[in-house]
């Protein structure tokens, strides 16, 4: 795809509203040179961001880890998102209330001559745009998806939502090469996460997930799934989950902003449980839809 083939979507770059075709950054931007920056992806339902405070809290944590100042308050970020939603509706002629969207926000350390040191005092580069969400299909929800496994070869600061995503790209390609939906990764024999999603196992009616630490990016769905489990009376536990436990699970699920919660029904070409989406998934998915409606 060349520049002229990009969709003519509105975007925000360093204080100005433009389009993704027209917006330009310096070749000396540290995001371009080093991948020195962070990002957030938040879902929008009926034009309104979902669990936006949680996304902004994670953005703050990621920026703090990289020592990049946040140039906007949470109120200013919300105003920016609302403006992008309105601009998207104006440019496409489609009402935001009629479809789901995502907002992508990216900040880099800024522009400077190439130097590995975290140069202080730079003005962060701020970029954001809104686009339609591409959710899982009805067939994928009804039948579940097939995934493959791989060793987690990424760095040990996975808790930072970094734009340095070569490891995640490589991991996702492992499953794409064999027609899989996602790559489920293990570090030292224990479940970590997917290339672009968190992974959940169900054993004996209990939802199990990897602990909140530096080896996993804590998805915003962590807190949401905990809440949905509590509301439904489903036991929930974060701990080290072994590879054997994952392959013996009654159910496996993915969660992310775009996937919401999605059942894995085959792993490394073996059925998960009875090979169909399970009752825990059905309860969590239904609860997720109620949470969206009440947001």
PDB file of C-alpha atoms in Angstrom:
ATOM      1  CA  UNK A   1       0.000   0.000   0.000  1.00  0.00           C
ATOM      2  CA  UNK A   2       1.395   3.398  -0.949  1.00  0.00           C
ATOM      3  CA  UNK A   3       0.557   6.746   0.604  1.00  0.00           C
ATOM      4  CA  UNK A   4      -2.241   7.553  -1.839  1.00  0.00           C
ATOM      5  CA  UNK A   5      -3.966   4.261  -1.011  1.00  0.00           C
ATOM      6  CA  UNK A   6      -4.255   5.029   2.711  1.00  0.00           C
ATOM      7  CA  UNK A   7      -7.801   5.789   3.874  1.00  0.00           C
ATOM      8  CA  UNK A   8      -8.479   9.497   4.166  1.00  0.00           C
ATOM      9  CA  UNK A   9      -9.023   9.398   7.930  1.00  0.00           C
ATOM     10  CA  UNK A  10      -8.702  12.343  10.297  1.00  0.00           C
ATOM     11  CA  UNK A  11      -5.797  12.406  12.714  1.00  0.00           C
ATOM     12  CA  UNK A  12      -4.123  14.654  15.262  1.00  0.00           C
ATOM     13  CA  UNK A  13      -0.389  15.307  15.157  1.00  0.00           C
ATOM     14  CA  UNK A  14       1.444  17.738  17.429  1.00  0.00           C
ATOM     15  CA  UNK A  15      -1.407  20.149  17.972  1.00  0.00           C
ATOM     16  CA  UNK A  16      -2.910  20.052  14.476  1.00  0.00           C
ATOM     17  CA  UNK A  17      -5.763  18.102  12.942  1.00  0.00           C
ATOM     18  CA  UNK A  18      -4.965  16.612   9.567  1.00  0.00           C
ATOM     19  CA  UNK A  19      -5.394  13.281   7.758  1.00  0.00           C
ATOM     20  CA  UNK A  20      -3.334  10.100   7.863  1.00  0.00           C
ATOM     21  CA  UNK A  21      -2.333  10.794   4.248  1.00  0.00           C
ATOM     22  CA  UNK A  22      -1.069  14.302   4.933  1.00  0.00           C
ATOM     23  CA  UNK A  23       0.455  14.062   8.438  1.00  0.00           C
ATOM     24  CA  UNK A  24       4.268  13.959   8.579  1.00  0.00           C
ATOM     25  CA  UNK A  25       6.865  13.369  11.307  1.00  0.00           C
ATOM     26  CA  UNK A  26      10.584  14.070  11.247  1.00  0.00           C
ATOM     27  CA  UNK A  27      12.938  11.302  10.180  1.00  0.00           C
ATOM     28  CA  UNK A  28      14.834  12.113  13.380  1.00  0.00           C
ATOM     29  CA  UNK A  29      11.840  11.393  15.586  1.00  0.00           C
ATOM     30  CA  UNK A  30      12.978   8.905  18.228  1.00  0.00           C
ATOM     31  CA  UNK A  31       9.885   6.820  17.556  1.00  0.00           C
ATOM     32  CA  UNK A  32      11.104   6.318  13.989  1.00  0.00           C
ATOM     33  CA  UNK A  33      14.764   5.852  14.915  1.00  0.00           C
ATOM     34  CA  UNK A  34      14.491   3.817  18.136  1.00  0.00           C
ATOM     35  CA  UNK A  35      10.833   2.872  18.643  1.00  0.00           C
ATOM     36  CA  UNK A  36      11.217   5.127  21.701  1.00  0.00           C
ATOM     37  CA  UNK A  37       7.596   5.673  22.639  1.00  0.00           C
ATOM     38  CA  UNK A  38       4.355   4.190  23.906  1.00  0.00           C
ATOM     39  CA  UNK A  39       0.796   3.804  22.666  1.00  0.00           C
ATOM     40  CA  UNK A  40      -2.763   3.060  23.729  1.00  0.00           C
ATOM     41  CA  UNK A  41      -5.721   1.555  21.873  1.00  0.00           C
ATOM     42  CA  UNK A  42      -9.152   2.128  23.394  1.00  0.00           C
ATOM     43  CA  UNK A  43     -12.515   0.934  22.070  1.00  0.00           C
ATOM     44  CA  UNK A  44     -15.333   3.366  21.372  1.00  0.00           C
ATOM     45  CA  UNK A  45     -18.974   2.291  21.568  1.00  0.00           C
ATOM     46  CA  UNK A  46     -21.650   4.673  20.275  1.00  0.00           C
ATOM     47  CA  UNK A  47     -18.860   7.231  19.898  1.00  0.00           C
ATOM     48  CA  UNK A  48     -17.883   7.056  23.563  1.00  0.00           C
ATOM     49  CA  UNK A  49     -14.613   5.578  24.887  1.00  0.00           C
ATOM     50  CA  UNK A  50     -14.974   2.448  27.027  1.00  0.00           C
ATOM     51  CA  UNK A  51     -13.043   2.254  30.332  1.00  0.00           C
ATOM     52  CA  UNK A  52     -11.129   5.348  29.266  1.00  0.00           C
ATOM     53  CA  UNK A  53      -9.853   6.151  32.761  1.00  0.00           C
ATOM     54  CA  UNK A  54      -8.174   2.733  32.903  1.00  0.00           C
ATOM     55  CA  UNK A  55      -6.575   3.266  29.493  1.00  0.00           C
ATOM     56  CA  UNK A  56      -5.274   6.670  30.574  1.00  0.00           C
ATOM     57  CA  UNK A  57      -3.873   5.193  33.801  1.00  0.00           C
ATOM     58  CA  UNK A  58      -1.947   2.595  31.781  1.00  0.00           C
ATOM     59  CA  UNK A  59      -0.710   5.315  29.422  1.00  0.00           C
ATOM     60  CA  UNK A  60       0.610   7.201  32.457  1.00  0.00           C
ATOM     61  CA  UNK A  61       2.371   4.057  33.720  1.00  0.00           C
ATOM     62  CA  UNK A  62       4.014   3.357  30.358  1.00  0.00           C
ATOM     63  CA  UNK A  63       5.157   6.972  29.958  1.00  0.00           C
ATOM     64  CA  UNK A  64       6.554   6.987  33.487  1.00  0.00           C
ATOM     65  CA  UNK A  65       8.577   3.824  32.810  1.00  0.00           C
ATOM     66  CA  UNK A  66      10.181   5.493  29.766  1.00  0.00           C
ATOM     67  CA  UNK A  67      10.547   8.873  31.524  1.00  0.00           C
ATOM     68  CA  UNK A  68       8.437  10.657  28.921  1.00  0.00           C
ATOM     69  CA  UNK A  69       6.246  13.461  30.307  1.00  0.00           C
ATOM     70  CA  UNK A  70       2.543  13.257  29.542  1.00  0.00           C
ATOM     71  CA  UNK A  71       1.803  16.544  27.739  1.00  0.00           C
ATOM     72  CA  UNK A  72      -1.979  16.375  28.210  1.00  0.00           C
ATOM     73  CA  UNK A  73      -4.360  15.976  31.135  1.00  0.00           C
ATOM     74  CA  UNK A  74      -6.970  13.215  31.080  1.00  0.00           C
ATOM     75  CA  UNK A  75      -9.618  15.829  30.359  1.00  0.00           C
ATOM     76  CA  UNK A  76      -7.599  17.062  27.390  1.00  0.00           C
ATOM     77  CA  UNK A  77      -7.168  13.509  26.077  1.00  0.00           C
ATOM     78  CA  UNK A  78     -10.924  12.984  26.309  1.00  0.00           C
ATOM     79  CA  UNK A  79     -11.569  16.256  24.482  1.00  0.00           C
ATOM     80  CA  UNK A  80      -9.155  15.130  21.755  1.00  0.00           C
ATOM     81  CA  UNK A  81     -10.916  11.785  21.358  1.00  0.00           C
ATOM     82  CA  UNK A  82     -14.318  13.457  21.139  1.00  0.00           C
ATOM     83  CA  UNK A  83     -12.993  15.844  18.481  1.00  0.00           C
ATOM     84  CA  UNK A  84     -11.539  12.940  16.449  1.00  0.00           C
ATOM     85  CA  UNK A  85     -14.853  11.080  16.633  1.00  0.00           C
ATOM     86  CA  UNK A  86     -16.648  14.164  15.336  1.00  0.00           C
ATOM     87  CA  UNK A  87     -14.064  14.669  12.569  1.00  0.00           C
ATOM     88  CA  UNK A  88     -14.360  11.019  11.529  1.00  0.00           C
ATOM     89  CA  UNK A  89     -18.133  11.366  11.253  1.00  0.00           C
ATOM     90  CA  UNK A  90     -17.750  14.568   9.235  1.00  0.00           C
ATOM     91  CA  UNK A  91     -15.198  13.124   6.807  1.00  0.00           C
ATOM     92  CA  UNK A  92     -16.872   9.743   6.295  1.00  0.00           C
ATOM     93  CA  UNK A  93     -20.504  10.814   6.500  1.00  0.00           C
ATOM     94  CA  UNK A  94     -21.196   7.954   8.936  1.00  0.00           C
ATOM     95  CA  UNK A  95     -22.623   8.448  12.416  1.00  0.00           C
ATOM     96  CA  UNK A  96     -20.440   7.205  15.256  1.00  0.00           C
ATOM     97  CA  UNK A  97     -23.552   5.751  16.925  1.00  0.00           C
ATOM     98  CA  UNK A  98     -23.924   3.262  14.060  1.00  0.00           C
ATOM     99  CA  UNK A  99     -20.664   1.307  14.452  1.00  0.00           C
ATOM    100  CA  UNK A 100     -17.846   0.540  16.892  1.00  0.00           C
ATOM    101  CA  UNK A 101     -14.518   2.332  16.669  1.00  0.00           C
ATOM    102  CA  UNK A 102     -11.045   2.356  18.169  1.00  0.00           C
ATOM    103  CA  UNK A 103      -8.867   5.311  19.062  1.00  0.00           C
ATOM    104  CA  UNK A 104      -5.107   4.908  18.678  1.00  0.00           C
ATOM    105  CA  UNK A 105      -2.862   7.221  20.713  1.00  0.00           C
ATOM    106  CA  UNK A 106       0.918   7.301  20.363  1.00  0.00           C
ATOM    107  CA  UNK A 107       3.593   9.402  22.057  1.00  0.00           C
ATOM    108  CA  UNK A 108       7.311   9.344  21.347  1.00  0.00           C
ATOM    109  CA  UNK A 109      10.127  11.067  23.224  1.00  0.00           C
ATOM    110  CA  UNK A 110      10.386  13.599  20.389  1.00  0.00           C
ATOM    111  CA  UNK A 111      12.914  14.762  17.811  1.00  0.00           C
ATOM    112  CA  UNK A 112      16.686  14.823  18.365  1.00  0.00           C
ATOM    113  CA  UNK A 113      19.902  13.750  16.706  1.00  0.00           C
ATOM    114  CA  UNK A 114      20.476  10.029  17.108  1.00  0.00           C
ATOM    115  CA  UNK A 115      21.740   9.110  20.581  1.00  0.00           C
ATOM    116  CA  UNK A 116      20.730   6.107  22.686  1.00  0.00           C
ATOM    117  CA  UNK A 117      20.595   8.205  25.875  1.00  0.00           C
ATOM    118  CA  UNK A 118      17.142   9.338  27.052  1.00  0.00           C
ATOM    119  CA  UNK A 119      17.652  12.978  26.121  1.00  0.00           C
ATOM    120  CA  UNK A 120      15.777  15.181  28.626  1.00  0.00           C
ATOM    121  CA  UNK A 121      13.677  18.194  27.781  1.00  0.00           C
ATOM    122  CA  UNK A 122      12.394  17.087  24.374  1.00  0.00           C
ATOM    123  CA  UNK A 123       8.850  17.908  23.316  1.00  0.00           C
ATOM    124  CA  UNK A 124       6.971  14.611  22.924  1.00  0.00           C
ATOM    125  CA  UNK A 125       5.496  13.793  19.532  1.00  0.00           C
ATOM    126  CA  UNK A 126       1.744  13.225  19.961  1.00  0.00           C
ATOM    127  CA  UNK A 127      -0.300  11.343  17.367  1.00  0.00           C
ATOM    128  CA  UNK A 128      -3.857  10.012  17.484  1.00  0.00           C
ATOM    129  CA  UNK A 129      -6.526   8.801  15.097  1.00  0.00           C
ATOM    130  CA  UNK A 130      -9.918   7.081  15.146  1.00  0.00           C
ATOM    131  CA  UNK A 131     -10.980   4.243  12.863  1.00  0.00           C
ATOM    132  CA  UNK A 132     -13.704   1.636  12.580  1.00  0.00           C
ATOM    133  CA  UNK A 133     -13.165  -1.426  14.739  1.00  0.00           C
ATOM    134  CA  UNK A 134     -12.715  -4.813  13.056  1.00  0.00           C
ATOM    135  CA  UNK A 135     -14.255  -7.194  15.616  1.00  0.00           C
ATOM    136  CA  UNK A 136     -14.232 -10.994  15.409  1.00  0.00           C
ATOM    137  CA  UNK A 137     -16.789 -12.416  13.021  1.00  0.00           C
ATOM    138  CA  UNK A 138     -19.983 -14.119  14.122  1.00  0.00           C
ATOM    139  CA  UNK A 139     -18.514 -17.437  12.963  1.00  0.00           C
ATOM    140  CA  UNK A 140     -15.393 -16.930  15.083  1.00  0.00           C
ATOM    141  CA  UNK A 141     -17.557 -16.215  18.124  1.00  0.00           C
ATOM    142  CA  UNK A 142     -19.805 -19.196  17.455  1.00  0.00           C
ATOM    143  CA  UNK A 143     -17.062 -21.727  16.687  1.00  0.00           C
ATOM    144  CA  UNK A 144     -14.047 -20.270  18.469  1.00  0.00           C
ATOM    145  CA  UNK A 145     -10.612 -19.755  16.944  1.00  0.00           C
ATOM    146  CA  UNK A 146      -7.497 -21.870  16.420  1.00  0.00           C
ATOM    147  CA  UNK A 147      -4.210 -20.730  17.930  1.00  0.00           C
ATOM    148  CA  UNK A 148      -0.644 -22.009  18.099  1.00  0.00           C
ATOM    149  CA  UNK A 149       1.982 -21.822  20.819  1.00  0.00           C
ATOM    150  CA  UNK A 150       5.505 -20.421  20.915  1.00  0.00           C
ATOM    151  CA  UNK A 151       8.198 -19.581  23.426  1.00  0.00           C
ATOM    152  CA  UNK A 152       8.042 -15.985  24.637  1.00  0.00           C
ATOM    153  CA  UNK A 153      11.289 -14.595  23.231  1.00  0.00           C
ATOM    154  CA  UNK A 154      10.501 -10.916  23.918  1.00  0.00           C
ATOM    155  CA  UNK A 155      12.185  -8.551  26.378  1.00  0.00           C
ATOM    156  CA  UNK A 156      11.442  -8.559  30.110  1.00  0.00           C
ATOM    157  CA  UNK A 157       9.593  -5.253  30.226  1.00  0.00           C
ATOM    158  CA  UNK A 158       6.430  -6.482  28.559  1.00  0.00           C
ATOM    159  CA  UNK A 159       4.352  -4.409  31.003  1.00  0.00           C
ATOM    160  CA  UNK A 160       5.248  -1.266  29.009  1.00  0.00           C
ATOM    161  CA  UNK A 161       2.920  -0.698  26.054  1.00  0.00           C
ATOM    162  CA  UNK A 162       5.880   0.163  23.870  1.00  0.00           C
ATOM    163  CA  UNK A 163       5.783   0.983  20.155  1.00  0.00           C
ATOM    164  CA  UNK A 164       8.887  -1.240  19.833  1.00  0.00           C
ATOM    165  CA  UNK A 165       6.751  -4.137  18.635  1.00  0.00           C
ATOM    166  CA  UNK A 166       9.137  -6.235  16.528  1.00  0.00           C
ATOM    167  CA  UNK A 167       8.798  -9.098  19.019  1.00  0.00           C
ATOM    168  CA  UNK A 168       4.994  -8.986  18.878  1.00  0.00           C
ATOM    169  CA  UNK A 169       5.043  -8.775  15.074  1.00  0.00           C
ATOM    170  CA  UNK A 170       7.316 -11.817  14.913  1.00  0.00           C
ATOM    171  CA  UNK A 171       5.130 -13.718  17.384  1.00  0.00           C
ATOM    172  CA  UNK A 172       1.928 -12.946  15.493  1.00  0.00           C
ATOM    173  CA  UNK A 173       3.532 -14.026  12.218  1.00  0.00           C
ATOM    174  CA  UNK A 174       4.198 -17.473  13.709  1.00  0.00           C
ATOM    175  CA  UNK A 175       0.445 -18.101  13.836  1.00  0.00           C
ATOM    176  CA  UNK A 176      -0.295 -16.226  10.594  1.00  0.00           C
ATOM    177  CA  UNK A 177       2.118 -18.486   8.701  1.00  0.00           C
ATOM    178  CA  UNK A 178      -0.005 -21.537   9.565  1.00  0.00           C
ATOM    179  CA  UNK A 179      -3.417 -19.885   9.348  1.00  0.00           C
ATOM    180  CA  UNK A 180      -3.795 -19.459  13.116  1.00  0.00           C
ATOM    181  CA  UNK A 181      -5.683 -16.628  14.783  1.00  0.00           C
ATOM    182  CA  UNK A 182      -3.163 -15.799  17.521  1.00  0.00           C
ATOM    183  CA  UNK A 183       0.068 -17.032  19.109  1.00  0.00           C
ATOM    184  CA  UNK A 184      -0.141 -18.146  22.743  1.00  0.00           C
ATOM    185  CA  UNK A 185       3.251 -17.668  24.376  1.00  0.00           C
ATOM    186  CA  UNK A 186       5.001 -19.362  27.276  1.00  0.00           C
ATOM    187  CA  UNK A 187       8.016 -18.161  29.231  1.00  0.00           C
ATOM    188  CA  UNK A 188       9.999 -20.836  31.093  1.00  0.00           C
ATOM    189  CA  UNK A 189       7.047 -23.212  30.797  1.00  0.00           C
ATOM    190  CA  UNK A 190       4.396 -20.801  32.106  1.00  0.00           C
ATOM    191  CA  UNK A 191       1.693 -18.892  30.272  1.00  0.00           C
ATOM    192  CA  UNK A 192       2.501 -15.265  29.474  1.00  0.00           C
ATOM    193  CA  UNK A 193       0.188 -13.814  26.797  1.00  0.00           C
ATOM    194  CA  UNK A 194      -0.622 -13.641  23.115  1.00  0.00           C
ATOM    195  CA  UNK A 195       1.109 -11.503  20.523  1.00  0.00           C
ATOM    196  CA  UNK A 196      -1.704  -8.933  20.769  1.00  0.00           C
ATOM    197  CA  UNK A 197      -4.015 -10.234  23.493  1.00  0.00           C
ATOM    198  CA  UNK A 198      -4.136 -11.578  27.023  1.00  0.00           C
ATOM    199  CA  UNK A 199      -4.870 -15.283  27.438  1.00  0.00           C
ATOM    200  CA  UNK A 200      -7.167 -16.910  30.014  1.00  0.00           C
ATOM    201  CA  UNK A 201      -7.562 -20.551  31.019  1.00  0.00           C
ATOM    202  CA  UNK A 202     -10.600 -22.101  32.699  1.00  0.00           C
ATOM    203  CA  UNK A 203     -10.119 -25.161  34.906  1.00  0.00           C
ATOM    204  CA  UNK A 204     -12.810 -26.577  37.164  1.00  0.00           C
ATOM    205  CA  UNK A 205     -14.976 -23.495  36.662  1.00  0.00           C
ATOM    206  CA  UNK A 206     -12.201 -21.063  37.717  1.00  0.00           C
ATOM    207  CA  UNK A 207     -10.754 -18.393  35.414  1.00  0.00           C
ATOM    208  CA  UNK A 208      -6.949 -18.342  35.556  1.00  0.00           C
ATOM    209  CA  UNK A 209      -4.644 -15.648  34.203  1.00  0.00           C
ATOM    210  CA  UNK A 210      -0.985 -14.740  34.315  1.00  0.00           C
ATOM    211  CA  UNK A 211      -0.025 -12.473  37.237  1.00  0.00           C
ATOM    212  CA  UNK A 212       0.387  -8.723  36.903  1.00  0.00           C
ATOM    213  CA  UNK A 213       4.148  -8.288  36.560  1.00  0.00           C
ATOM    214  CA  UNK A 214       6.796  -7.107  34.127  1.00  0.00           C
ATOM    215  CA  UNK A 215       6.450 -10.200  31.912  1.00  0.00           C
ATOM    216  CA  UNK A 216       2.907  -9.444  30.720  1.00  0.00           C
ATOM    217  CA  UNK A 217       1.162  -6.356  29.425  1.00  0.00           C
ATOM    218  CA  UNK A 218      -1.773  -5.987  31.781  1.00  0.00           C
ATOM    219  CA  UNK A 219      -4.710  -5.557  29.449  1.00  0.00           C
ATOM    220  CA  UNK A 220      -7.528  -3.242  30.473  1.00  0.00           C
ATOM    221  CA  UNK A 221      -9.687  -6.351  30.303  1.00  0.00           C
ATOM    222  CA  UNK A 222      -7.851  -7.705  33.378  1.00  0.00           C
ATOM    223  CA  UNK A 223      -9.888  -5.531  35.698  1.00  0.00           C
ATOM    224  CA  UNK A 224     -13.025  -5.935  33.606  1.00  0.00           C
ATOM    225  CA  UNK A 225     -12.873  -9.732  33.549  1.00  0.00           C
ATOM    226  CA  UNK A 226     -12.246  -9.775  37.292  1.00  0.00           C
ATOM    227  CA  UNK A 227     -15.371  -7.649  37.740  1.00  0.00           C
ATOM    228  CA  UNK A 228     -17.434  -9.813  35.366  1.00  0.00           C
ATOM    229  CA  UNK A 229     -16.323 -12.962  37.184  1.00  0.00           C
ATOM    230  CA  UNK A 230     -17.254 -11.444  40.545  1.00  0.00           C
ATOM    231  CA  UNK A 231     -20.676 -10.400  39.268  1.00  0.00           C
ATOM    232  CA  UNK A 232     -21.316 -13.879  37.852  1.00  0.00           C
ATOM    233  CA  UNK A 233     -19.967 -15.744  40.895  1.00  0.00           C
ATOM    234  CA  UNK A 234     -17.110 -17.252  38.864  1.00  0.00           C
ATOM    235  CA  UNK A 235     -13.839 -17.890  40.776  1.00  0.00           C
ATOM    236  CA  UNK A 236     -10.932 -15.830  39.431  1.00  0.00           C
ATOM    237  CA  UNK A 237      -7.219 -16.173  40.150  1.00  0.00           C
ATOM    238  CA  UNK A 238      -3.998 -14.657  38.821  1.00  0.00           C
ATOM    239  CA  UNK A 239      -0.975 -16.937  39.220  1.00  0.00           C
ATOM    240  CA  UNK A 240       1.651 -18.824  37.260  1.00  0.00           C
ATOM    241  CA  UNK A 241      -0.235 -21.142  34.899  1.00  0.00           C
ATOM    242  CA  UNK A 242       1.830 -24.024  33.543  1.00  0.00           C
ATOM    243  CA  UNK A 243       1.860 -25.189  29.955  1.00  0.00           C
ATOM    244  CA  UNK A 244       0.341 -28.514  31.045  1.00  0.00           C
ATOM    245  CA  UNK A 245      -2.541 -26.673  32.726  1.00  0.00           C
ATOM    246  CA  UNK A 246      -3.201 -24.692  29.587  1.00  0.00           C
ATOM    247  CA  UNK A 247      -3.380 -27.817  27.429  1.00  0.00           C
ATOM    248  CA  UNK A 248      -5.610 -29.506  30.018  1.00  0.00           C
ATOM    249  CA  UNK A 249      -7.930 -26.491  30.307  1.00  0.00           C
ATOM    250  CA  UNK A 250     -11.679 -26.827  29.936  1.00  0.00           C
ATOM    251  CA  UNK A 251     -11.744 -23.485  28.111  1.00  0.00           C
ATOM    252  CA  UNK A 252      -9.244 -20.963  26.784  1.00  0.00           C
ATOM    253  CA  UNK A 253      -9.993 -17.351  25.898  1.00  0.00           C
ATOM    254  CA  UNK A 254      -8.350 -14.278  24.436  1.00  0.00           C
ATOM    255  CA  UNK A 255      -9.112 -10.732  25.537  1.00  0.00           C
ATOM    256  CA  UNK A 256      -8.224  -7.353  24.033  1.00  0.00           C
ATOM    257  CA  UNK A 257      -9.806  -4.034  23.081  1.00  0.00           C
ATOM    258  CA  UNK A 258     -10.901  -5.316  19.664  1.00  0.00           C
ATOM    259  CA  UNK A 259     -11.485  -8.995  20.510  1.00  0.00           C
ATOM    260  CA  UNK A 260     -13.312  -8.197  23.756  1.00  0.00           C
ATOM    261  CA  UNK A 261     -13.354 -11.820  24.971  1.00  0.00           C
ATOM    262  CA  UNK A 262     -13.028 -14.628  22.404  1.00  0.00           C
ATOM    263  CA  UNK A 263     -12.886 -18.425  22.802  1.00  0.00           C
ATOM    264  CA  UNK A 264      -9.917 -20.521  21.663  1.00  0.00           C
ATOM    265  CA  UNK A 265     -11.247 -23.921  20.647  1.00  0.00           C
ATOM    266  CA  UNK A 266      -8.092 -25.423  19.085  1.00  0.00           C
ATOM    267  CA  UNK A 267      -4.499 -25.057  20.287  1.00  0.00           C
ATOM    268  CA  UNK A 268      -1.620 -26.543  18.289  1.00  0.00           C
ATOM    269  CA  UNK A 269      -4.269 -28.411  16.292  1.00  0.00           C
ATOM    270  CA  UNK A 270      -5.690 -30.081  19.417  1.00  0.00           C
ATOM    271  CA  UNK A 271      -9.227 -29.401  20.696  1.00  0.00           C
ATOM    272  CA  UNK A 272      -9.622 -27.274  23.809  1.00  0.00           C
ATOM    273  CA  UNK A 273     -12.127 -28.990  26.117  1.00  0.00           C
ATOM    274  CA  UNK A 274     -14.891 -30.335  23.876  1.00  0.00           C
ATOM    275  CA  UNK A 275     -13.752 -28.161  20.985  1.00  0.00           C
ATOM    276  CA  UNK A 276     -16.615 -25.672  21.368  1.00  0.00           C
ATOM    277  CA  UNK A 277     -16.954 -22.319  23.146  1.00  0.00           C
ATOM    278  CA  UNK A 278     -17.702 -23.082  26.796  1.00  0.00           C
ATOM    279  CA  UNK A 279     -20.158 -21.841  29.414  1.00  0.00           C
ATOM    280  CA  UNK A 280     -17.678 -19.544  31.178  1.00  0.00           C
ATOM    281  CA  UNK A 281     -16.955 -17.773  27.909  1.00  0.00           C
ATOM    282  CA  UNK A 282     -20.690 -17.406  27.259  1.00  0.00           C
ATOM    283  CA  UNK A 283     -21.203 -15.802  30.676  1.00  0.00           C
ATOM    284  CA  UNK A 284     -18.245 -13.450  30.325  1.00  0.00           C
ATOM    285  CA  UNK A 285     -19.195 -12.404  26.808  1.00  0.00           C
ATOM    286  CA  UNK A 286     -22.766 -11.671  27.889  1.00  0.00           C
ATOM    287  CA  UNK A 287     -21.480  -9.691  30.872  1.00  0.00           C
ATOM    288  CA  UNK A 288     -19.113  -7.774  28.607  1.00  0.00           C
ATOM    289  CA  UNK A 289     -22.016  -6.720  26.377  1.00  0.00           C
ATOM    290  CA  UNK A 290     -23.958  -5.492  29.409  1.00  0.00           C
ATOM    291  CA  UNK A 291     -20.930  -3.505  30.576  1.00  0.00           C
ATOM    292  CA  UNK A 292     -20.718  -1.838  27.147  1.00  0.00           C
ATOM    293  CA  UNK A 293     -24.373  -0.877  27.256  1.00  0.00           C
ATOM    294  CA  UNK A 294     -23.999   0.598  30.753  1.00  0.00           C
ATOM    295  CA  UNK A 295     -20.855   2.599  29.956  1.00  0.00           C
TER     296      UNK A 295
END
